[in-house]
Coordinates of C-alpha atoms and ligand atoms in Angstrom, one line a residue:
X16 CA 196.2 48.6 153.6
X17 CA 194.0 49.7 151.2
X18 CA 190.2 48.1 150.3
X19 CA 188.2 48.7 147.6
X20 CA 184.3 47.4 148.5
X21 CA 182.2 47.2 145.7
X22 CA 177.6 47.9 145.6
X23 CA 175.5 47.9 143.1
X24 CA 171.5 46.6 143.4
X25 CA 169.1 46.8 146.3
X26 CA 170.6 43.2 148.5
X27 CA 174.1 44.4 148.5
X28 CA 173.4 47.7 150.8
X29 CA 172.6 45.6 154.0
X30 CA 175.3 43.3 153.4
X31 CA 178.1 46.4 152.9
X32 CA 176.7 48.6 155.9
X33 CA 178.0 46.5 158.9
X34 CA 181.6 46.5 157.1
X35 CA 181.8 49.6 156.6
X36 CA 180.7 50.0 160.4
X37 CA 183.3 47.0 161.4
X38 CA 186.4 48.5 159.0
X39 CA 185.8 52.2 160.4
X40 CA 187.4 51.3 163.6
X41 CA 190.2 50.9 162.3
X42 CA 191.5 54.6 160.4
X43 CA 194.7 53.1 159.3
X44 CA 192.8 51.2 156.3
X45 CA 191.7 53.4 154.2
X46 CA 188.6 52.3 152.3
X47 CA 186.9 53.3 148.9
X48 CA 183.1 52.6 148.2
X49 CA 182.3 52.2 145.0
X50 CA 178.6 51.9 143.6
X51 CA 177.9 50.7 140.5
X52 CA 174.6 52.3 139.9
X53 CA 172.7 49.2 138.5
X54 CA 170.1 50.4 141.2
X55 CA 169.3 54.2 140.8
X56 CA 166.5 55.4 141.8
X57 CA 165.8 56.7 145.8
X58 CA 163.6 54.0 146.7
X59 CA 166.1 51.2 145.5
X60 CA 169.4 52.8 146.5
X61 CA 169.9 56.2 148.1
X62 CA 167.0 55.6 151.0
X63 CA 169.3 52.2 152.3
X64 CA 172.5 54.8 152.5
X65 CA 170.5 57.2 154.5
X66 CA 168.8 54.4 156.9
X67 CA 171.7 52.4 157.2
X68 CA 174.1 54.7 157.9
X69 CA 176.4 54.0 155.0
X70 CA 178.7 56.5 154.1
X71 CA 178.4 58.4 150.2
X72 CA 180.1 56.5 148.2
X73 CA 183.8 57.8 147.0
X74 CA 183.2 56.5 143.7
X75 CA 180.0 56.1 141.6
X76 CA 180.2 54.8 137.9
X77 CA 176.3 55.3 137.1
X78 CA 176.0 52.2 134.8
X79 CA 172.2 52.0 135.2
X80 CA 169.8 49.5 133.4
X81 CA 170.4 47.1 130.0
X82 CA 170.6 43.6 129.4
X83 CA 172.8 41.7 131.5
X84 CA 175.5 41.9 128.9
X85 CA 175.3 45.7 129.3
X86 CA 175.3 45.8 132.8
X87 CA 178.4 43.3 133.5
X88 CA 180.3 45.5 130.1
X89 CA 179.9 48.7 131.2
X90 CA 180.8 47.9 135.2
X91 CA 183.9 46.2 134.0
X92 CA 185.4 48.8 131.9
X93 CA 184.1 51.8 134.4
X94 CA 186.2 49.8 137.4
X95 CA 189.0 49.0 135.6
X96 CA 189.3 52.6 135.5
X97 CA 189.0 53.0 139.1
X98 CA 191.2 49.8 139.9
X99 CA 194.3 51.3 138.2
X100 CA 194.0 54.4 139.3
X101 CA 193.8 53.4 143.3
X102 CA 195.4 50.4 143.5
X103 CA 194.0 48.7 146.4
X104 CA 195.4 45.4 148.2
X105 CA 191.8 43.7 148.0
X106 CA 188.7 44.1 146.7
X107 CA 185.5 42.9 148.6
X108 CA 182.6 42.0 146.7
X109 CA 179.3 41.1 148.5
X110 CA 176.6 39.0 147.3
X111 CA 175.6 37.8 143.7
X112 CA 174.6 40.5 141.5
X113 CA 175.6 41.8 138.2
X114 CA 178.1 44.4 140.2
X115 CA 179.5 41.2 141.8
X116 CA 180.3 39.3 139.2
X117 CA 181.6 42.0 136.6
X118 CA 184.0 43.6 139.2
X119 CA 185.1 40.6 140.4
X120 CA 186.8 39.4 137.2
X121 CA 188.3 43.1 136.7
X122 CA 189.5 42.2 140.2
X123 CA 191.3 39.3 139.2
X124 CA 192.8 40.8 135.6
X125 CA 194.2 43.7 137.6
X126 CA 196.0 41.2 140.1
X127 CA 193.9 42.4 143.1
X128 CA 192.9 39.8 145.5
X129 CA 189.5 39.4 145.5
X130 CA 187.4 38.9 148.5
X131 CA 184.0 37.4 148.5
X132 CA 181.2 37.9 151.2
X133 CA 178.4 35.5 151.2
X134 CA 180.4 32.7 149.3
X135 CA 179.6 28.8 148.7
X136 CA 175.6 29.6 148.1
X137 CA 174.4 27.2 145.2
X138 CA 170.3 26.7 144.0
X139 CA 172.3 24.4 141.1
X140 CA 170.1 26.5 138.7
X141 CA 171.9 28.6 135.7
X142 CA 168.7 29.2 134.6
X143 CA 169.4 32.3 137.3
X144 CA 171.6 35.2 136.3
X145 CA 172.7 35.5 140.2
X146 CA 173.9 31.6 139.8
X147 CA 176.4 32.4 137.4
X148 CA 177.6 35.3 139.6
X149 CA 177.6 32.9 142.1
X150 CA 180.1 30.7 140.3
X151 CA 182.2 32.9 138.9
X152 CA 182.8 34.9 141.9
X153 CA 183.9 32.3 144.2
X154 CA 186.0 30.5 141.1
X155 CA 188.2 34.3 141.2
X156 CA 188.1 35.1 145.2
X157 CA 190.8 34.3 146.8
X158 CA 189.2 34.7 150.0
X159 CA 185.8 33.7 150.7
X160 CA 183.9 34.4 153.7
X161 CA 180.6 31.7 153.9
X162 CA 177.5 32.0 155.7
X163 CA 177.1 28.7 157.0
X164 CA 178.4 25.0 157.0
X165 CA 176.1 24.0 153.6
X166 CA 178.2 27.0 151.8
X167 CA 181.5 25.7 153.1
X168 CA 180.6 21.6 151.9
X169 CA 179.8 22.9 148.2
X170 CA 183.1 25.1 147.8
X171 CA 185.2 21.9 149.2
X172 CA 183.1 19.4 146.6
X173 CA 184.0 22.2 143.7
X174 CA 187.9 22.0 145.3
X175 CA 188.0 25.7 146.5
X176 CA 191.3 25.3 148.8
X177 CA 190.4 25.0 152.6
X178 CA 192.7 27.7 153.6
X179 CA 190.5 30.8 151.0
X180 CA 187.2 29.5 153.0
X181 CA 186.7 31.5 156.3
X182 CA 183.3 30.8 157.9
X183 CA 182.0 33.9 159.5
X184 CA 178.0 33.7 159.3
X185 CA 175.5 35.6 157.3
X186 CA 176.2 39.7 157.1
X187 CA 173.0 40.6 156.6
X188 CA 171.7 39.4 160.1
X189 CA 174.4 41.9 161.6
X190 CA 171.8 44.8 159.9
X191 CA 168.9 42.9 161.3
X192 CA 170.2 42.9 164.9
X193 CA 171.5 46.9 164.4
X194 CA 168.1 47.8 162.8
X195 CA 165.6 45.6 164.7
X196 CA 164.7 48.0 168.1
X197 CA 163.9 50.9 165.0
X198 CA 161.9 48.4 162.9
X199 CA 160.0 48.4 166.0
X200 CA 159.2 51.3 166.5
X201 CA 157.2 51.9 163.6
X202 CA 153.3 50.6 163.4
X203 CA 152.1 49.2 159.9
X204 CA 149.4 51.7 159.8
X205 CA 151.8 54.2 159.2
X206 CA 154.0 52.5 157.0
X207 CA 150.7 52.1 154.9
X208 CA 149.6 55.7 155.1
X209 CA 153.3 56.6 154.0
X210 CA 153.8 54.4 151.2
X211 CA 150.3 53.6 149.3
X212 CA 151.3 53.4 145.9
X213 CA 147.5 54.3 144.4
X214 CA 144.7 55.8 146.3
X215 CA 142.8 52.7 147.4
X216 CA 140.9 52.0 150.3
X217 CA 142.7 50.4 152.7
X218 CA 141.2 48.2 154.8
X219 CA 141.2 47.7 159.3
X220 CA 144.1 45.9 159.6
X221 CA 145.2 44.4 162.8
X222 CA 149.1 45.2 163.1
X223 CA 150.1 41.6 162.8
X224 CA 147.0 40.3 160.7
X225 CA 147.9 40.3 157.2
X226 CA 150.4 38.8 154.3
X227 CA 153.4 40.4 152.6
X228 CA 154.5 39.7 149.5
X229 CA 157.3 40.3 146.8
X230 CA 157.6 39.0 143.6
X231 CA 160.3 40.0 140.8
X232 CA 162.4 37.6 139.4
X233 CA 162.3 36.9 135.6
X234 CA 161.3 33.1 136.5
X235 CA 157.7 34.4 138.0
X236 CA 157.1 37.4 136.2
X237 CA 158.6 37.5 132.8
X238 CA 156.4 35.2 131.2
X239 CA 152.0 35.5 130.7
X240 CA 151.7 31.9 131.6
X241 CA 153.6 31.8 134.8
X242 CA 152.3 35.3 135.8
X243 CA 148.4 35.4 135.3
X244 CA 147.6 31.9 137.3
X245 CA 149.7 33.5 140.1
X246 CA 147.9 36.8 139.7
X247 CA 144.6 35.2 140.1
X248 CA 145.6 32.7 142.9
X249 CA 147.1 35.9 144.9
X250 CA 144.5 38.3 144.2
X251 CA 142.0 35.4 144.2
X252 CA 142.5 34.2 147.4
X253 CA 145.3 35.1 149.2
X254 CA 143.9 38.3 149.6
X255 CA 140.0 37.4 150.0
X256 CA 141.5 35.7 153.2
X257 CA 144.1 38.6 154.8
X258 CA 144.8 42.1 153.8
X259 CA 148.2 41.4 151.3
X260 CA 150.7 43.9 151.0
X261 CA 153.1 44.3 147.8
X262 CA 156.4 46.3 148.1
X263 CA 156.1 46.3 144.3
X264 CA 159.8 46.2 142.1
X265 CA 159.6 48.2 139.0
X266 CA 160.5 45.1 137.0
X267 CA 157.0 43.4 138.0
X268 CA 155.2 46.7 137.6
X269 CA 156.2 46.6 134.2
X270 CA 155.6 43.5 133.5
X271 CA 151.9 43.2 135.0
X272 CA 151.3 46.2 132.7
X273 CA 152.5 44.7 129.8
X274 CA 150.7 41.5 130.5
X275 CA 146.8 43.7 130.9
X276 CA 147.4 42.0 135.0
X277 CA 147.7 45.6 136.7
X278 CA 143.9 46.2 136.7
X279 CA 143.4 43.4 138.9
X280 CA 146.1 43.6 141.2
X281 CA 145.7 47.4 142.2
X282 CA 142.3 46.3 142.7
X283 CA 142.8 43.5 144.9
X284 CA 146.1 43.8 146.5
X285 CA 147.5 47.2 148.9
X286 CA 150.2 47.9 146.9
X287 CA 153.3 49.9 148.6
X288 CA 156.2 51.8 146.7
X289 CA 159.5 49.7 147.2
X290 CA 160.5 49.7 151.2
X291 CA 163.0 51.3 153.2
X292 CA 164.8 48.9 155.2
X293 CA 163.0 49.2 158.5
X294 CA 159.5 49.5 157.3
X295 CA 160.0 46.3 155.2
X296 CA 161.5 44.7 158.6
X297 CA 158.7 45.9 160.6
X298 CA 156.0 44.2 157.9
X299 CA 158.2 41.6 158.1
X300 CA 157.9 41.2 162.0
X301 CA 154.2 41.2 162.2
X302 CA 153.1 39.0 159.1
X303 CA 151.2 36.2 159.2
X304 CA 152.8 34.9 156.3
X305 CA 155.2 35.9 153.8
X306 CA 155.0 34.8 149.7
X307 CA 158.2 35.6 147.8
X308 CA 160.9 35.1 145.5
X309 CA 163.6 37.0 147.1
X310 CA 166.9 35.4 148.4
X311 CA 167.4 37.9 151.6
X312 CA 163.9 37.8 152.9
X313 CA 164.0 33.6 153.3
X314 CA 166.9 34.8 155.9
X315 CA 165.4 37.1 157.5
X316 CA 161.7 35.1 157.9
X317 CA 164.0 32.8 159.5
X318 CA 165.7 34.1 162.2
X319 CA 161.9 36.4 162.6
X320 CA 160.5 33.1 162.0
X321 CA 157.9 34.5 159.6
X322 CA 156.2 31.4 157.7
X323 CA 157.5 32.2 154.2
X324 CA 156.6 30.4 150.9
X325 CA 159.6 30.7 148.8
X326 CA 158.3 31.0 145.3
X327 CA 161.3 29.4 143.2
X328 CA 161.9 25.4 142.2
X329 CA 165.1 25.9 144.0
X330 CA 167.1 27.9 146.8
X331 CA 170.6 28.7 147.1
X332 CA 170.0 29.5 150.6
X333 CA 169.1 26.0 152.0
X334 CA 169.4 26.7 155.3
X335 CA 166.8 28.3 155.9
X336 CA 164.2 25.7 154.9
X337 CA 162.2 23.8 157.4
X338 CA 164.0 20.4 156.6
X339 CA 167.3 22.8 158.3
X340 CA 165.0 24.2 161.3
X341 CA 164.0 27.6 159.2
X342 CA 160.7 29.3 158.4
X343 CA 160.9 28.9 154.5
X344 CA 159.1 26.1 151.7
X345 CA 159.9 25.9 148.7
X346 CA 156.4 26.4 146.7
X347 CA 157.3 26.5 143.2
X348 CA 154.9 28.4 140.9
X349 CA 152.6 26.3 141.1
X350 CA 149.2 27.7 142.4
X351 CA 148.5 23.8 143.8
X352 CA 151.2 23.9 145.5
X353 CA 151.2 27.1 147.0
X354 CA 147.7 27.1 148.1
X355 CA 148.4 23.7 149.9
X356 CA 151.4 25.6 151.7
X357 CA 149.3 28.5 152.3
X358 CA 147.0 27.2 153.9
X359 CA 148.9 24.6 155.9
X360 CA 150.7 27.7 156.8
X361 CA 148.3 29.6 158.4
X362 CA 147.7 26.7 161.1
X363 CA 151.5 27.6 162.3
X364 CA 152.9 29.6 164.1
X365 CA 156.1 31.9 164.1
X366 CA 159.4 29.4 165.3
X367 CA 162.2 31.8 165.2
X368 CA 165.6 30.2 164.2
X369 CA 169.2 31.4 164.8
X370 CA 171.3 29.0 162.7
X371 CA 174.9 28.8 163.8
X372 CA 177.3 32.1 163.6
X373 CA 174.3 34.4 162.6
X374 CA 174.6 36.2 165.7
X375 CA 175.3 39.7 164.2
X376 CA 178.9 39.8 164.5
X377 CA 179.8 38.5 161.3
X378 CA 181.9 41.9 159.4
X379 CA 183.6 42.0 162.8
X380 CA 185.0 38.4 162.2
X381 CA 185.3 39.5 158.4
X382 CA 187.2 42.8 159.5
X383 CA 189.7 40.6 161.6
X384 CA 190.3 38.3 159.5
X385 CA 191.1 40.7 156.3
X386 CA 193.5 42.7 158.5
X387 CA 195.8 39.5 159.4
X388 CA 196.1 38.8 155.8
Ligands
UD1_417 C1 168.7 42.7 140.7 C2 169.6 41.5 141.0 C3 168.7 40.5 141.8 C4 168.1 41.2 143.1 C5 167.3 42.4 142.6 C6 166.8 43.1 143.9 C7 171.2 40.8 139.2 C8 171.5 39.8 138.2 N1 169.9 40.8 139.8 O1 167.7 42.3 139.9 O2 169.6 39.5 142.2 O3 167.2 40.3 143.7 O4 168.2 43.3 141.9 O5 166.2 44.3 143.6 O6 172.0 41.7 139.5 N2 164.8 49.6 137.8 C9 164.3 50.8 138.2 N3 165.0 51.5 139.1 C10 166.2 51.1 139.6 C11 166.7 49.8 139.2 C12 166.0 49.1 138.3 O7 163.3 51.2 137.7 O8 166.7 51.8 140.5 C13 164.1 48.8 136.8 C14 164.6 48.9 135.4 O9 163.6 49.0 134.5 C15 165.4 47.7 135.2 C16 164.6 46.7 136.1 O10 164.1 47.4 137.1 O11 165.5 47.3 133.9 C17 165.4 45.5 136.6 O12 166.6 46.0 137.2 P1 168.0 45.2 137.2 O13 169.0 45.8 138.1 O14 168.4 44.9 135.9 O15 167.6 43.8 137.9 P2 166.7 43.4 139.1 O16 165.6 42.6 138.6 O17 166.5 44.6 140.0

């Protein structure tokens, strides 16, 4: 049997790392990792190979940056390359980025059966590049694996055939549990000293006394209007109240700059180069709260049972709300709203939750079940 598994941005690496772990046991398979190179640089990509233990990949296409258009185009015709010259019985894509979606319908022209890991999320929002992914990955896959029992109920309403659905549980908390004893080893001091972006003074900070927060998806930071009034409600007050910490992606560095908003933030907020995996876990673990727009960290908070105010209208990750026993509100962007949560927030405390099958066994389950087929 042979498997091609496909990364490309910064989410898929902790999703791919316990497969590859799970399908190494098993030499017979032989299995080709192929990156995509939408994410480049060391601090996006090669430092979550090196932590994670993921092997170099056998194939990298180096697609880099463009328009979405330019990203999906040149992946597609870079691994239809590589599909006809290996030939593989399946391909496994995780998650719901650009790499997902574009090698996913190669997958399918080639005749390759096409696995999908984290299947059946819907936010119901095409206003989000990663929705379409979504949706056109799990229209292709002919098997695909779900996270939980929400996942499974929107794949039967869209009339994916019961037999392609496999509920495993949520890969990504497989790299928490593996990762977790290291995260702890670390103190935030450190992390801080390590990763200051700008010389700025840092301020006393007990280790579990301050807010993390990550913010880069087009919806909150491509536009002036929706940017500035978060801006000045984070730098504002947020961080008048605890010490806040910013992983910062290059998309909202650039954008803050463009907008005449970096002045103000490097001035208000302790800015940090983008994370490794453990030192972001390890911030994770000891915040107070957590504000952001990413998809992974509403999981994590969860089962760490960080408060987290999901910044986005909408989550294709339900589960991991408060109305499903999680961590996570949605807060919008607007700063009403999120100061309401904020502060309601900071009267609670952490509530760690462990929704069903995300018990950090979930690529073994995936392994099995790919070997019988
Ligand atoms: C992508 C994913 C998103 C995920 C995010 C996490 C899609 C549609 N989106 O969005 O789901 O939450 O990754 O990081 O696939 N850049 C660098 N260095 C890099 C990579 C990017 O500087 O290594 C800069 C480039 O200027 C680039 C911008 O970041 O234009 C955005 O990168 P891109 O991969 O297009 O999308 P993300 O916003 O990272």
């Amino acid at each position: 049997m042979k498997i091609i598994s496909v990364v490309g941005a910064r989410p898929n690496f902790m999703k791919i790392a316990p497969f590859c772990r799970a399908l190494a046991k098993y030499p017979e398979v032989k299995h080709v990792l192929v990156h995509t190179g939408q994410h480049y640089d060391a601090r996006m990509s090669d430092s979550f190979f090196t932590d994670l233990g993921i092997p170099e990949p056998d194939i990298h296409l180096d697609i880099g940056s463009g328009t979405h258009a330019e990203q999906v185009g040149r992946t597609m015709i870079e691994f239809e390359k590589v599909v006809k010259a290996e030939q593989p019985d399946w391909i496994v894509v995780v998650g719901d980025v650009n790499a997902t979606c574009a090698c996913s319908i190669v997958a399918k022209k080639e005749h390759v059966k096409l696995a999908h890991i984290e299947a059946g999320l819907r936010s119901g929002d095409l206003g989000m590049p990663e929705e379409i992914n979504r949706l056109v990955t799990d229209r292709l896959a002919d098997l695909l694996f779900t996270p939980d029992r929400i996942s499974n109920e929107n794949l039967q309403k869209e009339g994916v055939a019961e037999e392609r659905i496999a509920f495993v549980g949520n890969i990504m908390i497989d790299t928490l549990e593996a990762q977790r004893s290291r995260a702890e080893q670390l103190t935030v001091a450190e992390i801080i000293r390590r990763e200051l972006l700008l010389p700025c003074e840092v301020p006393a900070m007990p280790e579990n006394g301050f807010a993390v927060m990550t913010m880069h998806r087009p919806s909150n930071v491509d536009r002036a209007e929706t940017l500035a009034p978060l801006i000045e409600f984070l730098t504002g007050e947020v961080a008048n109240d605890l010490p806040l910490l910013w992983p910062i992606h290059p998309r909202a560095r650039k954008q803050l700059e463009l907008f005449g908003l970096w002045n103000l933030v490097r001035e208000k907020i302790i800015l940090l180069n983008p994370l490794g995996y453990h030192d972001m876990l390890r911030l994770n673990m000891g915040a107070k709260v957590m504000l952001t727009d990413s998809g992974g960290l509403q999981e994590e908070c969860c089962v760490l049972g960080t408060p987290c105010l999901t910044m986005r209208w909408n989550t294709e990750r339900p589960i991991t709300l408060k109305e499903h026993g999680g961590a996570s509100v949605l807060v919008g962007n607007d700063v009403n709203r999120i100061r309401a949560a904020y502060w309601e927030e900071m009267n609670s405390s952490r509530r760690p939750q462990r929704p069903e099958l995300w018990d950090g066994h979930t690529a073994e389950r995936i392994v099995h079940i790919l070997r019988e087929k």
